[in-house]
């Protein structure tokens, strides 16, 4: 009786482990990895755009506060 009980428990754990591993394999498949990387890259690009936009706004505020005219002949810092 104990052996049958443990056999059933072992089978249930095995089936559970296999289904979990299949789900993980689907998540980590190359298509999913590419999709995740594309989403991450888009998020990083968006964040960079927001930072640059904020920097430009702040620079304008500082120039106005200091009375400096906005000149286009200044050097571009890269």
PDB file of C-alpha atoms in Angstrom:
ATOM      1  CA  UNK A   1       0.000   0.000   0.000  1.00  0.00           C
ATOM      2  CA  UNK A   2       2.840   2.422   0.880  1.00  0.00           C
ATOM      3  CA  UNK A   3       4.608   1.646  -2.392  1.00  0.00           C
ATOM      4  CA  UNK A   4       1.527   2.408  -4.475  1.00  0.00           C
ATOM      5  CA  UNK A   5       1.032   5.666  -2.574  1.00  0.00           C
ATOM      6  CA  UNK A   6       4.628   6.758  -3.221  1.00  0.00           C
ATOM      7  CA  UNK A   7       4.391   5.631  -6.840  1.00  0.00           C
ATOM      8  CA  UNK A   8       1.319   7.828  -7.347  1.00  0.00           C
ATOM      9  CA  UNK A   9       3.038  10.760  -5.599  1.00  0.00           C
ATOM     10  CA  UNK A  10       6.127  10.272  -7.807  1.00  0.00           C
ATOM     11  CA  UNK A  11       4.049  10.205 -10.970  1.00  0.00           C
ATOM     12  CA  UNK A  12       2.162  13.351  -9.944  1.00  0.00           C
ATOM     13  CA  UNK A  13       5.398  15.207  -9.150  1.00  0.00           C
ATOM     14  CA  UNK A  14       6.909  14.043 -12.453  1.00  0.00           C
ATOM     15  CA  UNK A  15       3.921  15.229 -14.482  1.00  0.00           C
ATOM     16  CA  UNK A  16       3.953  18.572 -12.668  1.00  0.00           C
ATOM     17  CA  UNK A  17       7.693  19.029 -13.268  1.00  0.00           C
ATOM     18  CA  UNK A  18       7.404  18.176 -16.962  1.00  0.00           C
ATOM     19  CA  UNK A  19       4.543  20.630 -17.528  1.00  0.00           C
ATOM     20  CA  UNK A  20       6.453  23.392 -15.720  1.00  0.00           C
ATOM     21  CA  UNK A  21       9.578  22.705 -17.771  1.00  0.00           C
ATOM     22  CA  UNK A  22       7.589  22.808 -21.019  1.00  0.00           C
ATOM     23  CA  UNK A  23       6.175  26.211 -20.082  1.00  0.00           C
ATOM     24  CA  UNK A  24       9.666  27.477 -19.252  1.00  0.00           C
ATOM     25  CA  UNK A  25      11.006  26.149 -22.544  1.00  0.00           C
ATOM     26  CA  UNK A  26       8.287  28.009 -24.444  1.00  0.00           C
ATOM     27  CA  UNK A  27       9.066  31.222 -22.599  1.00  0.00           C
ATOM     28  CA  UNK A  28      12.794  30.896 -23.272  1.00  0.00           C
ATOM     29  CA  UNK A  29      12.368  29.896 -26.914  1.00  0.00           C
ATOM     30  CA  UNK A  30      14.254  32.118 -29.392  1.00  0.00           C
ATOM     31  CA  UNK A  31      11.071  33.879 -30.562  1.00  0.00           C
ATOM     32  CA  UNK A  32      10.163  34.823 -27.012  1.00  0.00           C
ATOM     33  CA  UNK A  33      13.715  35.943 -26.282  1.00  0.00           C
ATOM     34  CA  UNK A  34      13.737  38.117 -29.392  1.00  0.00           C
ATOM     35  CA  UNK A  35      10.387  39.628 -28.456  1.00  0.00           C
ATOM     36  CA  UNK A  36      11.596  40.354 -24.931  1.00  0.00           C
ATOM     37  CA  UNK A  37      14.815  41.907 -26.238  1.00  0.00           C
ATOM     38  CA  UNK A  38      12.860  44.086 -28.670  1.00  0.00           C
ATOM     39  CA  UNK A  39      10.560  45.261 -25.871  1.00  0.00           C
ATOM     40  CA  UNK A  40      13.553  46.022 -23.648  1.00  0.00           C
ATOM     41  CA  UNK A  41      15.303  47.946 -26.437  1.00  0.00           C
ATOM     42  CA  UNK A  42      12.159  49.975 -27.111  1.00  0.00           C
ATOM     43  CA  UNK A  43      11.821  50.780 -23.409  1.00  0.00           C
ATOM     44  CA  UNK A  44      15.466  51.882 -23.198  1.00  0.00           C
ATOM     45  CA  UNK A  45      15.061  54.048 -26.314  1.00  0.00           C
ATOM     46  CA  UNK A  46      11.918  55.628 -24.862  1.00  0.00           C
ATOM     47  CA  UNK A  47      13.680  56.305 -21.571  1.00  0.00           C
ATOM     48  CA  UNK A  48      16.610  57.909 -23.407  1.00  0.00           C
ATOM     49  CA  UNK A  49      14.239  60.103 -25.397  1.00  0.00           C
ATOM     50  CA  UNK A  50      12.506  61.214 -22.205  1.00  0.00           C
ATOM     51  CA  UNK A  51      15.836  62.042 -20.553  1.00  0.00           C
ATOM     52  CA  UNK A  52      17.006  64.084 -23.564  1.00  0.00           C
ATOM     53  CA  UNK A  53      13.682  65.917 -23.660  1.00  0.00           C
ATOM     54  CA  UNK A  54      13.955  66.732 -19.955  1.00  0.00           C
ATOM     55  CA  UNK A  55      17.538  67.902 -20.381  1.00  0.00           C
ATOM     56  CA  UNK A  56      16.513  70.248 -23.208  1.00  0.00           C
ATOM     57  CA  UNK A  57      13.651  71.671 -21.126  1.00  0.00           C
ATOM     58  CA  UNK A  58      15.913  72.189 -18.135  1.00  0.00           C
ATOM     59  CA  UNK A  59      18.592  73.826 -20.267  1.00  0.00           C
ATOM     60  CA  UNK A  60      15.990  76.249 -21.631  1.00  0.00           C
ATOM     61  CA  UNK A  61      14.827  77.040 -18.094  1.00  0.00           C
ATOM     62  CA  UNK A  62      18.392  77.678 -16.948  1.00  0.00           C
ATOM     63  CA  UNK A  63      19.170  79.871 -19.951  1.00  0.00           C
ATOM     64  CA  UNK A  64      16.013  81.922 -19.294  1.00  0.00           C
ATOM     65  CA  UNK A  65      16.834  82.221 -15.588  1.00  0.00           C
ATOM     66  CA  UNK A  66      20.397  83.339 -16.293  1.00  0.00           C
ATOM     67  CA  UNK A  67      19.423  85.659 -19.136  1.00  0.00           C
ATOM     68  CA  UNK A  68      21.507  83.794 -21.692  1.00  0.00           C
ATOM     69  CA  UNK A  69      20.211  83.910 -25.229  1.00  0.00           C
ATOM     70  CA  UNK A  70      19.820  80.599 -26.979  1.00  0.00           C
ATOM     71  CA  UNK A  71      22.604  80.496 -29.588  1.00  0.00           C
ATOM     72  CA  UNK A  72      22.756  77.953 -32.359  1.00  0.00           C
ATOM     73  CA  UNK A  73      26.508  78.412 -33.005  1.00  0.00           C
ATOM     74  CA  UNK A  74      27.576  76.611 -29.822  1.00  0.00           C
ATOM     75  CA  UNK A  75      29.364  73.281 -30.059  1.00  0.00           C
ATOM     76  CA  UNK A  76      27.455  70.005 -29.988  1.00  0.00           C
ATOM     77  CA  UNK A  77      28.608  67.798 -27.135  1.00  0.00           C
ATOM     78  CA  UNK A  78      28.420  64.106 -27.964  1.00  0.00           C
TER      79      UNK A  78
END
